CSV table of C-alpha atoms in Angstrom, one decimal:
chain,number,residue,atom,x,y,z
A,1,MET,CA,4.3,2.1,27.5
A,2,PRO,CA,7.2,-0.3,26.5
A,3,LEU,CA,10.1,1.1,24.6
A,4,CYS,CA,9.4,-1.3,21.7
A,5,GLN,CA,5.9,-1.0,20.4
A,6,ARG,CA,3.9,-4.2,20.0
A,7,VAL,CA,2.5,-4.2,16.5
A,8,GLY,CA,-0.3,-6.1,14.9
A,9,VAL,CA,-1.0,-6.1,11.1
A,10,TYR,CA,-4.3,-7.2,9.6
A,11,VAL,CA,-4.6,-7.5,5.8
A,12,ASP,CA,-7.9,-7.6,4.0
A,13,ALA,CA,-6.3,-9.4,1.1
A,14,GLU,CA,-9.4,-9.5,-1.2
A,15,ASN,CA,-10.0,-5.7,-0.8
A,16,VAL,CA,-6.4,-5.0,-1.5
A,17,ARG,CA,-6.4,-7.3,-4.6
A,18,TYR,CA,-9.4,-5.7,-6.2
A,19,ASN,CA,-8.3,-2.2,-5.5
A,20,GLY,CA,-5.0,-1.8,-7.1
A,21,GLY,CA,-2.8,-3.8,-4.7
A,22,TYR,CA,-2.5,-7.0,-6.7
A,23,GLN,CA,1.1,-8.4,-6.2
A,24,MET,CA,1.6,-6.5,-2.9
A,25,ARG,CA,4.7,-7.9,-1.3
A,26,TYR,CA,4.2,-9.3,2.2
A,27,ASP,CA,7.9,-9.2,3.0
A,28,VAL,CA,8.0,-5.4,2.4
A,29,LEU,CA,4.8,-4.9,4.3
A,30,ARG,CA,6.5,-6.7,7.3
A,31,ARG,CA,9.5,-4.5,7.0
A,32,PHE,CA,7.3,-1.4,6.9
A,33,ALA,CA,5.4,-2.5,10.0
A,34,ALA,CA,8.6,-2.9,11.9
A,35,ARG,CA,10.2,0.3,10.7
A,36,GLU,CA,10.3,1.8,14.2
A,37,ASN,CA,11.9,-1.4,15.7
A,38,GLY,CA,8.5,-2.6,16.8
A,39,ILE,CA,7.8,-6.1,18.0
A,40,LEU,CA,5.6,-7.8,15.4
A,41,GLN,CA,3.2,-9.5,17.7
A,42,ARG,CA,0.6,-10.4,15.1
A,43,LEU,CA,0.8,-10.7,11.3
A,44,ASN,CA,-2.6,-11.7,10.0
A,45,THR,CA,-3.9,-11.9,6.5
A,46,TYR,CA,-7.3,-13.1,5.3
A,47,ILE,CA,-7.2,-14.7,1.9
A,48,SER,CA,-10.0,-16.2,-0.2
A,49,TYR,CA,-9.9,-19.6,-1.7
A,50,ASP,CA,-12.4,-21.1,-4.2
A,51,SER,CA,-12.6,-24.8,-3.4
A,52,GLU,CA,-15.0,-25.5,-6.3
A,53,ARG,CA,-12.7,-23.8,-8.8
A,54,ALA,CA,-9.7,-25.7,-7.3
A,55,ARG,CA,-11.4,-29.0,-8.0
A,56,GLU,CA,-11.9,-28.1,-11.7
A,57,ASP,CA,-8.7,-26.1,-12.2
A,58,PRO,CA,-5.5,-27.8,-10.9
A,59,GLU,CA,-3.4,-24.8,-12.0
A,60,TYR,CA,-5.4,-22.5,-9.8
A,61,ALA,CA,-5.1,-24.9,-6.9
A,62,LYS,CA,-1.3,-25.2,-7.4
A,63,LYS,CA,-0.8,-21.4,-7.6
A,64,SER,CA,-3.0,-20.7,-4.6
A,65,ARG,CA,-1.1,-23.2,-2.5
A,66,GLY,CA,2.2,-21.8,-3.7
A,67,TYR,CA,1.2,-18.3,-2.9
A,68,GLN,CA,0.0,-19.1,0.5
A,69,GLN,CA,3.2,-21.0,1.3
A,70,MET,CA,5.2,-18.0,0.2
A,71,VAL,CA,3.2,-15.7,2.5
A,72,ARG,CA,3.6,-18.1,5.4
A,73,ASP,CA,7.4,-18.2,4.8
A,74,PHE,CA,7.4,-14.5,5.5
A,75,GLY,CA,5.9,-15.2,8.9
A,76,TRP,CA,2.3,-14.4,8.3
A,77,LYS,CA,-0.7,-16.3,9.7
A,78,ILE,CA,-3.2,-16.9,6.9
A,79,THR,CA,-6.9,-17.2,7.6
A,80,VAL,CA,-8.5,-18.8,4.5
A,81,LYS,CA,-11.9,-17.6,3.6
A,82,TYR,CA,-13.7,-20.1,1.4
A,83,VAL,CA,-15.7,-18.6,-1.5
A,84,ARG,CA,-19.4,-19.2,-1.2
A,85,ARG,CA,-21.8,-19.1,-4.1
A,86,TYR,CA,-25.3,-17.6,-3.9
A,87,THR,CA,-28.1,-17.8,-6.5
A,88,ASP,CA,-30.8,-15.2,-6.6
A,89,GLU,CA,-34.4,-15.6,-7.9
A,90,ALA,CA,-33.3,-14.8,-11.4
A,91,GLY,CA,-30.7,-17.5,-11.4
A,92,ASN,CA,-27.7,-15.2,-11.2
A,93,ILE,CA,-24.8,-16.5,-9.3
A,94,SER,CA,-22.7,-14.3,-7.0
A,95,MET,CA,-19.6,-15.2,-5.1
A,96,LYS,CA,-18.5,-14.0,-1.7
A,97,ALA,CA,-15.5,-14.6,0.6
A,98,ASN,CA,-16.0,-11.8,3.1
A,99,ALA,CA,-13.2,-11.5,5.7
A,100,ASP,CA,-14.5,-8.3,7.4
A,101,LEU,CA,-16.0,-9.9,10.5
A,102,ASP,CA,-13.0,-12.3,11.1
A,103,MET,CA,-10.5,-9.5,10.7
A,104,ALA,CA,-12.4,-7.1,13.0
A,105,VAL,CA,-13.0,-9.7,15.7
A,106,ASP,CA,-9.3,-10.7,15.7
A,107,ALA,CA,-8.1,-7.2,15.9
A,108,MET,CA,-10.4,-6.4,18.8
A,109,LEU,CA,-9.6,-9.5,20.7
A,110,GLN,CA,-5.8,-9.2,20.2
A,111,ALA,CA,-5.7,-5.4,20.9
A,112,GLU,CA,-5.1,-6.0,24.6
A,113,LYS,CA,-1.6,-7.2,23.7
A,114,LEU,CA,-0.9,-4.5,21.1
A,115,ASP,CA,0.3,-0.9,21.1
A,116,GLN,CA,-0.1,-0.3,17.4
A,117,VAL,CA,-2.4,-1.8,14.8
A,118,ILE,CA,-1.9,-1.5,11.0
A,119,LEU,CA,-5.0,-2.2,8.9
A,120,VAL,CA,-4.4,-2.9,5.2
A,121,THR,CA,-7.8,-2.2,3.6
A,122,GLY,CA,-9.9,0.5,2.1
A,123,ASP,CA,-13.2,-0.7,3.3
A,124,GLY,CA,-15.2,1.9,5.2
A,125,ASP,CA,-16.9,-0.8,7.2
A,126,PHE,CA,-13.8,-0.8,9.5
A,127,LEU,CA,-14.5,2.8,10.7
A,128,GLN,CA,-16.0,1.6,14.0
A,129,VAL,CA,-13.2,-0.9,14.4
A,130,VAL,CA,-10.6,1.9,14.1
A,131,GLU,CA,-12.5,4.0,16.7
A,132,ALA,CA,-12.8,1.0,19.1
A,133,LEU,CA,-9.1,0.2,18.8
A,134,GLN,CA,-8.1,3.8,19.5
A,135,ASN,CA,-10.4,3.8,22.5
A,136,ARG,CA,-8.5,0.8,23.8
A,137,GLY,CA,-5.3,2.8,23.6
A,138,CYS,CA,-3.9,1.5,20.3
A,139,ARG,CA,-2.4,3.7,17.6
A,140,VAL,CA,-4.1,2.8,14.3
A,141,GLU,CA,-2.4,3.2,10.9
A,142,LEU,CA,-4.1,2.5,7.6
A,143,ILE,CA,-2.6,1.3,4.3
A,144,GLY,CA,-4.7,1.3,1.2
A,145,PHE,CA,-4.5,1.6,-2.6
A,146,LYS,CA,-7.5,2.6,-4.6
A,147,ASN,CA,-11.1,3.3,-3.5
A,148,VAL,CA,-10.0,3.9,0.1
A,149,SER,CA,-12.8,5.2,2.3
A,150,ARG,CA,-12.3,9.0,3.0
A,151,ALA,CA,-13.8,8.6,6.5
A,152,LEU,CA,-11.5,5.7,7.3
A,153,GLN,CA,-8.4,7.7,6.2
A,154,GLN,CA,-9.4,10.6,8.4
A,155,GLU,CA,-10.2,8.4,11.4
A,156,ALA,CA,-6.9,6.6,11.3
A,157,ASP,CA,-3.9,8.1,13.2
A,158,ALA,CA,-1.9,7.8,9.9
A,159,TYR,CA,-2.8,6.9,6.4
A,160,TRP,CA,-0.2,5.6,4.0
A,161,PRO,CA,-1.0,5.1,0.3
A,162,GLY,CA,0.4,1.7,-0.5
A,163,PHE,CA,1.6,3.0,-3.9
A,164,LEU,CA,4.1,5.3,-2.2
A,165,ILE,CA,5.8,2.7,0.1
A,166,PRO,CA,9.0,1.7,-1.6
A,167,ASP,CA,8.7,-1.7,-3.4
A,168,LEU,CA,5.5,-2.6,-1.6
A,169,LEU,CA,3.9,-2.8,-5.0
A,170,PRO,CA,6.3,-4.0,-7.7
A,171,VAL,CA,6.6,-2.1,-11.0
A,172,SER,CA,5.4,-4.9,-13.2
A,173,TYR,CA,7.1,-3.8,-16.4
A,174,GLU,CA,10.4,-3.2,-14.6
A,175,PRO,CA,11.2,-6.5,-12.9
A,176,ARG,CA,14.7,-5.4,-12.0
A,177,ASN,CA,13.7,-2.0,-10.7
A,178,GLU,CA,16.0,-0.5,-8.0
A,179,TRP,CA,13.7,2.0,-6.3
A,180,GLY,CA,15.2,5.4,-5.8
A,181,LYS,CA,18.3,4.9,-7.9
A,182,SER,CA,18.9,6.9,-11.1
A,183,GLY,CA,17.1,5.1,-14.0
A,184,SER,CA,14.5,3.5,-11.7
A,185,CYS,CA,10.8,3.9,-11.6
A,186,VAL,CA,9.2,5.3,-8.4
A,187,ARG,CA,5.8,6.7,-7.3
A,188,GLY,CA,5.3,10.0,-5.5
A,189,VAL,CA,3.3,13.2,-5.3
A,190,CYS,CA,3.7,16.7,-6.6
A,191,THR,CA,4.6,19.1,-3.7
A,192,LYS,CA,5.0,22.4,-5.8
A,193,TRP,CA,3.9,23.3,-9.2
A,194,PHE,CA,4.4,26.6,-11.1
A,195,PRO,CA,2.0,26.7,-14.1
A,196,ASP,CA,3.4,30.0,-15.3
A,197,LYS,CA,6.9,28.7,-15.3
A,198,GLY,CA,6.1,25.2,-16.6
A,199,TYR,CA,7.8,23.2,-13.9
A,200,GLY,CA,7.5,22.0,-10.4
A,201,PHE,CA,8.8,19.5,-7.8
A,202,LEU,CA,7.8,15.9,-7.1
A,203,ARG,CA,8.6,14.0,-3.9
A,204,PHE,CA,9.0,10.3,-3.2
A,205,ILE,CA,10.0,8.1,-0.3
A,206,GLN,CA,13.6,6.9,-0.8
A,207,ASP,CA,13.5,4.0,1.7
A,208,ILE,CA,11.4,2.6,4.5
A,209,SER,CA,12.5,4.6,7.6
A,210,PRO,CA,11.4,5.3,11.2
A,211,ASP,CA,11.6,9.0,10.2
A,212,LEU,CA,8.7,9.1,7.7
A,213,TRP,CA,7.2,12.0,9.8
A,214,ILE,CA,10.1,14.2,8.6
A,215,THR,CA,8.5,15.1,5.3
A,216,ASP,CA,10.8,18.0,4.4
A,217,PRO,CA,13.5,16.6,2.0
A,218,ARG,CA,15.8,19.4,3.1
A,219,GLU,CA,16.1,17.8,6.6
A,220,PRO,CA,19.1,15.5,6.8
A,221,ALA,CA,17.1,12.7,8.5
A,222,SER,CA,14.3,12.8,6.0
A,223,PRO,CA,13.7,9.7,3.9
A,224,TYR,CA,11.9,11.9,1.3
A,225,VAL,CA,13.6,13.1,-1.9
A,226,SER,CA,12.7,16.1,-4.0
A,227,VAL,CA,12.7,15.7,-7.8
A,228,PHE,CA,12.6,18.5,-10.4
A,229,CYS,CA,9.9,18.0,-13.1
A,230,HIS,CA,9.5,19.9,-16.3
A,231,ALA,CA,6.0,20.2,-17.8
A,232,ASN,CA,7.2,18.5,-21.1
A,233,GLU,CA,7.7,15.3,-19.1
A,234,VAL,CA,4.2,15.1,-17.8
A,235,ALA,CA,1.6,13.0,-19.7
A,236,GLU,CA,-1.2,14.8,-21.4
A,237,ASP,CA,-3.9,13.3,-19.2
A,238,VAL,CA,-2.3,14.8,-16.1
A,239,THR,CA,-3.8,18.2,-15.6
A,240,GLU,CA,-2.4,21.1,-13.6
A,241,ASP,CA,-5.3,20.6,-11.1
A,242,MET,CA,-4.1,17.0,-10.6
A,243,LEU,CA,-0.6,18.1,-10.1
A,244,MET,CA,-1.6,20.7,-7.5
A,245,ASN,CA,-3.6,18.0,-5.6
A,246,ARG,CA,-1.4,16.1,-3.1
A,247,GLU,CA,-3.7,13.1,-3.4
A,248,THR,CA,-2.7,12.5,-7.0
A,249,ILE,CA,-0.2,9.7,-7.1
A,250,LEU,CA,2.3,9.8,-9.9
A,251,GLU,CA,4.6,7.2,-11.4
A,252,PHE,CA,7.8,8.4,-13.0
A,253,TYR,CA,11.4,7.6,-13.8
A,254,LEU,CA,14.4,9.2,-12.1
A,255,ASN,CA,17.5,10.6,-13.8
A,256,GLU,CA,20.5,12.6,-12.6
A,257,SER,CA,20.3,16.3,-13.2
A,258,GLU,CA,22.8,17.9,-15.6
A,259,GLN,CA,22.4,21.2,-13.8
A,260,LYS,CA,22.5,20.3,-10.1
A,261,ASP,CA,25.0,18.0,-8.4
A,262,ASN,CA,23.3,15.0,-6.8
A,263,GLY,CA,20.0,16.4,-8.1
A,264,LEU,CA,17.3,14.3,-9.7
A,265,VAL,CA,14.9,15.0,-12.5
A,266,ALA,CA,11.6,13.2,-13.4
A,267,ASN,CA,10.9,11.7,-16.8
A,268,ASN,CA,7.8,10.1,-18.2
A,269,VAL,CA,5.5,11.3,-15.5
A,270,ARG,CA,2.0,9.8,-15.5
A,271,LEU,CA,-0.9,8.8,-13.2
A,272,ALA,CA,-0.1,5.7,-11.2
A,273,PHE,CA,-3.8,4.8,-11.0
A,274,ASN,CA,-4.2,4.6,-14.8
A,275,ILE,CA,-1.6,1.8,-15.0
A,276,SER,CA,-3.0,-1.7,-15.3
A,277,ARG,CA,-1.9,-4.0,-12.4
Protein backbone atom coordinates (compact mmCIF):
# COMPACT_ATOMS: atom_id res chain seq x y z
CA MET A 1 0.00 0.00 0.00
CA PRO A 2 1.54 3.34 -1.00
CA LEU A 3 2.15 6.00 1.62
CA CYS A 4 -0.14 8.37 -0.26
CA GLN A 5 -3.56 6.95 -0.94
CA ARG A 6 -4.87 7.23 -4.48
CA VAL A 7 -8.33 8.74 -4.22
CA GLY A 8 -11.25 8.73 -6.64
CA VAL A 9 -14.32 10.92 -6.12
CA TYR A 10 -17.60 10.30 -7.94
CA VAL A 11 -20.45 12.81 -7.64
CA ASP A 12 -24.06 12.01 -8.50
CA ALA A 13 -24.79 15.70 -9.06
CA GLU A 14 -28.53 15.37 -9.69
CA ASN A 15 -29.10 13.26 -6.59
CA VAL A 16 -27.15 15.82 -4.56
CA ARG A 17 -29.03 18.76 -6.05
CA TYR A 18 -32.46 17.33 -5.34
CA ASN A 19 -31.60 16.21 -1.81
CA GLY A 20 -30.38 19.30 -0.02
CA GLY A 21 -26.97 19.74 -1.64
CA TYR A 22 -27.80 22.54 -4.06
CA GLN A 23 -24.81 24.93 -4.27
CA MET A 24 -22.36 22.30 -3.03
CA ARG A 25 -18.84 23.65 -3.50
CA TYR A 26 -16.58 21.46 -5.62
CA ASP A 27 -13.43 23.22 -4.43
CA VAL A 28 -14.23 22.34 -0.82
CA LEU A 29 -15.14 18.77 -1.81
CA ARG A 30 -11.75 18.44 -3.48
CA ARG A 31 -10.03 19.72 -0.34
CA PHE A 32 -11.98 17.27 1.79
CA ALA A 33 -11.06 14.35 -0.48
CA ALA A 34 -7.36 15.21 -0.18
CA ARG A 35 -7.43 15.86 3.56
CA GLU A 36 -5.05 12.96 4.30
CA ASN A 37 -2.57 14.08 1.62
CA GLY A 38 -4.14 11.67 -0.83
CA ILE A 39 -3.36 11.75 -4.54
CA LEU A 40 -6.53 12.78 -6.35
CA GLN A 41 -6.42 10.24 -9.14
CA ARG A 42 -10.01 10.74 -10.33
CA LEU A 43 -12.43 13.63 -9.80
CA ASN A 44 -15.62 12.77 -11.67
CA THR A 45 -19.00 14.43 -11.56
CA TYR A 46 -22.11 13.57 -13.56
CA ILE A 47 -24.26 16.60 -14.40
CA SER A 48 -27.53 16.75 -16.30
CA TYR A 49 -28.17 19.16 -19.18
CA ASP A 50 -31.49 19.85 -20.87
CA SER A 51 -30.71 20.53 -24.55
CA GLU A 52 -34.33 21.27 -25.41
CA ARG A 53 -34.66 23.81 -22.62
CA ALA A 54 -31.32 25.33 -23.61
CA ARG A 55 -32.64 26.02 -27.13
CA GLU A 56 -35.66 27.85 -25.70
CA ASP A 57 -33.99 29.50 -22.73
CA PRO A 58 -30.64 31.21 -23.48
CA GLU A 59 -30.24 32.20 -19.83
CA TYR A 60 -30.39 28.54 -18.75
CA ALA A 61 -27.83 27.62 -21.41
CA LYS A 62 -25.52 30.44 -20.31
CA LYS A 63 -25.73 29.57 -16.61
CA SER A 64 -25.22 25.87 -17.31
CA ARG A 65 -22.10 26.51 -19.38
CA GLY A 66 -20.73 28.90 -16.78
CA TYR A 67 -21.35 26.44 -13.96
CA GLN A 68 -19.70 23.59 -15.83
CA GLN A 69 -16.68 25.73 -16.61
CA MET A 70 -16.34 26.68 -12.94
CA VAL A 71 -16.40 23.01 -11.92
CA ARG A 72 -13.80 22.17 -14.59
CA ASP A 73 -11.61 24.99 -13.29
CA PHE A 74 -11.43 23.13 -9.98
CA GLY A 75 -10.02 20.12 -11.81
CA TRP A 76 -13.13 17.97 -12.21
CA LYS A 77 -14.02 15.83 -15.19
CA ILE A 78 -17.67 16.40 -16.12
CA THR A 79 -19.78 13.70 -17.72
CA VAL A 80 -22.83 15.45 -19.14
CA LYS A 81 -26.05 13.46 -18.94
CA TYR A 82 -28.57 14.82 -21.41
CA VAL A 83 -32.16 15.00 -20.23
CA ARG A 84 -34.53 12.69 -22.05
CA ARG A 85 -38.30 13.12 -22.18
CA TYR A 86 -40.75 10.25 -22.02
CA THR A 87 -44.50 10.39 -22.67
CA ASP A 88 -46.79 7.78 -21.14
CA GLU A 89 -50.12 6.54 -22.46
CA ALA A 90 -51.97 9.34 -20.67
CA GLY A 91 -49.81 11.97 -22.33
CA ASN A 92 -47.86 12.82 -19.19
CA ILE A 93 -44.27 13.84 -19.84
CA SER A 94 -41.46 12.79 -17.52
CA MET A 95 -37.80 13.73 -17.72
CA LYS A 96 -34.78 11.63 -16.82
CA ALA A 97 -31.05 12.14 -16.84
CA ASN A 98 -29.90 9.13 -14.87
CA ALA A 99 -26.17 8.91 -14.19
CA ASP A 100 -26.20 5.80 -11.99
CA LEU A 101 -24.90 3.37 -14.59
CA ASP A 102 -22.13 5.66 -15.89
CA MET A 103 -20.96 6.45 -12.39
CA ALA A 104 -21.00 2.83 -11.26
CA VAL A 105 -19.15 1.57 -14.34
CA ASP A 106 -16.50 4.30 -14.11
CA ALA A 107 -15.87 3.61 -10.42
CA MET A 108 -15.53 -0.12 -11.02
CA LEU A 109 -13.26 0.22 -14.05
CA GLN A 110 -11.02 2.78 -12.35
CA ALA A 111 -10.90 1.03 -8.95
CA GLU A 112 -7.79 -0.90 -9.98
CA LYS A 113 -5.83 2.37 -9.78
CA LEU A 114 -7.45 3.55 -6.53
CA ASP A 115 -7.03 2.95 -2.81
CA GLN A 116 -9.97 5.05 -1.68
CA VAL A 117 -13.27 5.92 -3.33
CA ILE A 118 -15.59 8.70 -2.19
CA LEU A 119 -19.14 8.47 -3.48
CA VAL A 120 -21.25 11.62 -3.20
CA THR A 121 -24.84 10.39 -3.39
CA GLY A 122 -27.67 9.10 -1.26
CA ASP A 123 -28.99 6.62 -3.81
CA GLY A 124 -29.37 3.11 -2.39
CA ASP A 125 -28.82 1.68 -5.87
CA PHE A 126 -25.09 2.08 -5.21
CA LEU A 127 -25.13 -0.49 -2.41
CA GLN A 128 -23.73 -3.28 -4.58
CA VAL A 129 -21.18 -0.90 -6.06
CA VAL A 130 -19.88 -0.15 -2.56
CA GLU A 131 -19.62 -3.85 -1.78
CA ALA A 132 -17.84 -4.58 -5.06
CA LEU A 133 -15.34 -1.74 -4.55
CA GLN A 134 -14.57 -2.94 -1.04
CA ASN A 135 -14.04 -6.47 -2.33
CA ARG A 136 -11.47 -5.04 -4.74
CA GLY A 137 -9.58 -3.59 -1.80
CA CYS A 138 -10.82 0.00 -1.87
CA ARG A 139 -11.88 1.93 1.19
CA VAL A 140 -15.25 3.50 0.36
CA GLU A 141 -16.51 6.69 1.98
CA LEU A 142 -19.93 8.21 1.43
CA ILE A 143 -21.05 11.84 1.49
CA GLY A 144 -24.76 12.65 1.36
CA PHE A 145 -27.25 15.29 2.37
CA LYS A 146 -30.94 14.40 2.73
CA ASN A 147 -32.70 11.12 1.95
CA VAL A 148 -29.52 9.06 2.16
CA SER A 149 -30.11 5.32 2.02
CA ARG A 150 -29.64 3.81 5.49
CA ALA A 151 -28.23 0.59 4.03
CA LEU A 152 -25.74 2.61 1.97
CA GLN A 153 -24.58 4.52 5.05
CA GLN A 154 -24.02 1.30 6.95
CA GLU A 155 -22.19 -0.44 4.11
CA ALA A 156 -19.73 2.39 3.51
CA ASP A 157 -16.51 2.47 5.53
CA ALA A 158 -17.36 6.00 6.63
CA TYR A 159 -20.38 8.23 6.16
CA TRP A 160 -20.08 12.01 6.26
CA PRO A 161 -23.24 14.17 6.27
CA GLY A 162 -22.42 16.90 3.77
CA PHE A 163 -24.08 19.51 5.95
CA LEU A 164 -21.36 19.05 8.59
CA ILE A 165 -18.31 19.45 6.37
CA PRO A 166 -17.08 23.04 6.84
CA ASP A 167 -18.17 25.29 3.96
CA LEU A 168 -19.12 22.39 1.67
CA LEU A 169 -22.64 23.81 1.56
CA PRO A 170 -22.72 27.61 1.87
CA VAL A 171 -25.03 29.34 4.33
CA SER A 172 -27.10 31.15 1.72
CA TYR A 173 -28.22 34.02 3.95
CA GLU A 174 -24.68 34.59 5.30
CA PRO A 175 -22.60 35.23 2.15
CA ARG A 176 -19.57 36.33 4.18
CA ASN A 177 -19.80 33.58 6.73
CA GLU A 178 -16.47 32.61 8.34
CA TRP A 179 -17.19 29.09 9.53
CA GLY A 180 -16.07 28.42 13.09
CA LYS A 181 -15.38 31.99 14.12
CA SER A 182 -17.40 33.87 16.73
CA GLY A 183 -20.49 35.32 15.05
CA SER A 184 -20.47 32.72 12.26
CA CYS A 185 -23.13 30.17 11.41
CA VAL A 186 -22.18 26.47 11.51
CA ARG A 187 -23.87 23.07 11.45
CA GLY A 188 -23.35 20.35 14.00
CA VAL A 189 -24.97 17.75 16.23
CA CYS A 190 -25.94 17.54 19.88
CA THR A 191 -23.60 15.28 21.85
CA LYS A 192 -25.11 15.71 25.33
CA TRP A 193 -28.43 17.05 26.53
CA PHE A 194 -29.73 17.36 30.08
CA PRO A 195 -33.53 17.89 29.95
CA ASP A 196 -33.79 18.39 33.70
CA LYS A 197 -31.14 21.11 33.62
CA GLY A 198 -32.26 22.80 30.40
CA TYR A 199 -28.94 22.80 28.62
CA GLY A 200 -26.52 20.61 26.72
CA PHE A 201 -23.56 20.60 24.36
CA LEU A 202 -23.35 20.74 20.60
CA ARG A 203 -20.37 19.76 18.46
CA PHE A 204 -19.19 20.95 15.07
CA ILE A 205 -16.17 20.41 12.83
CA GLN A 206 -13.87 23.42 13.01
CA ASP A 207 -11.92 22.69 9.83
CA ILE A 208 -11.18 19.99 7.28
CA SER A 209 -8.51 17.84 8.88
CA PRO A 210 -6.86 14.42 8.50
CA ASP A 211 -7.80 13.83 12.14
CA LEU A 212 -11.58 13.67 11.73
CA TRP A 213 -11.52 10.30 13.49
CA ILE A 214 -10.54 12.07 16.74
CA THR A 215 -14.09 12.99 17.68
CA ASP A 216 -13.44 13.99 21.31
CA PRO A 217 -13.06 17.81 21.37
CA ARG A 218 -10.92 17.48 24.51
CA GLU A 219 -8.13 15.86 22.49
CA PRO A 220 -5.58 18.47 21.32
CA ALA A 221 -5.51 17.16 17.73
CA SER A 222 -9.28 16.96 17.39
CA PRO A 223 -10.86 19.21 14.73
CA TYR A 224 -14.15 19.09 16.65
CA VAL A 225 -15.32 21.89 18.95
CA SER A 226 -17.81 21.63 21.80
CA VAL A 227 -20.37 24.43 22.20
CA PHE A 228 -22.60 25.13 25.21
CA CYS A 229 -26.30 25.41 24.39
CA HIS A 230 -29.12 26.67 26.62
CA ALA A 231 -32.65 25.42 25.99
CA ASN A 232 -33.85 29.02 25.49
CA GLU A 233 -31.77 29.19 22.29
CA VAL A 234 -33.39 26.13 20.72
CA ALA A 235 -36.23 26.58 18.21
CA GLU A 236 -39.65 25.34 19.31
CA ASP A 237 -39.84 22.66 16.60
CA VAL A 238 -36.64 21.02 17.89
CA THR A 239 -37.78 18.47 20.47
CA GLU A 240 -35.71 16.87 23.21
CA ASP A 241 -35.89 13.57 21.34
CA MET A 242 -34.37 15.28 18.30
CA LEU A 243 -31.60 16.78 20.40
CA MET A 244 -30.77 13.39 21.89
CA ASN A 245 -30.56 11.84 18.42
CA ARG A 246 -27.07 12.20 16.95
CA GLU A 247 -28.52 12.05 13.43
CA THR A 248 -30.29 15.37 13.93
CA ILE A 249 -28.30 18.06 12.17
CA LEU A 250 -28.58 21.52 13.67
CA GLU A 251 -27.67 24.93 12.33
CA PHE A 252 -26.66 27.60 14.83
CA TYR A 253 -24.62 30.74 15.44
CA LEU A 254 -21.48 30.84 17.56
CA ASN A 255 -20.71 33.44 20.18
CA GLU A 256 -18.00 33.75 22.78
CA SER A 257 -18.91 32.62 26.28
CA GLU A 258 -19.00 35.23 29.02
CA GLN A 259 -18.40 32.56 31.68
CA LYS A 260 -15.63 30.45 30.15
CA ASP A 261 -12.38 31.65 28.56
CA ASN A 262 -12.15 30.60 24.91
CA GLY A 263 -15.52 28.91 25.27
CA LEU A 264 -18.36 29.14 22.77
CA VAL A 265 -22.13 29.26 23.17
CA ALA A 266 -24.77 28.48 20.58
CA ASN A 267 -27.51 30.91 19.59
CA ASN A 268 -30.57 30.56 17.37
CA VAL A 269 -30.39 26.75 17.17
CA ARG A 270 -32.69 25.17 14.58
CA LEU A 271 -32.98 22.16 12.30
CA ALA A 272 -30.71 22.38 9.27
CA PHE A 273 -33.07 20.25 7.19
CA ASN A 274 -35.92 22.72 7.58
CA ILE A 275 -33.99 25.52 5.94
CA SER A 276 -34.81 26.09 2.29
CA ARG A 277 -31.80 25.69 0.00
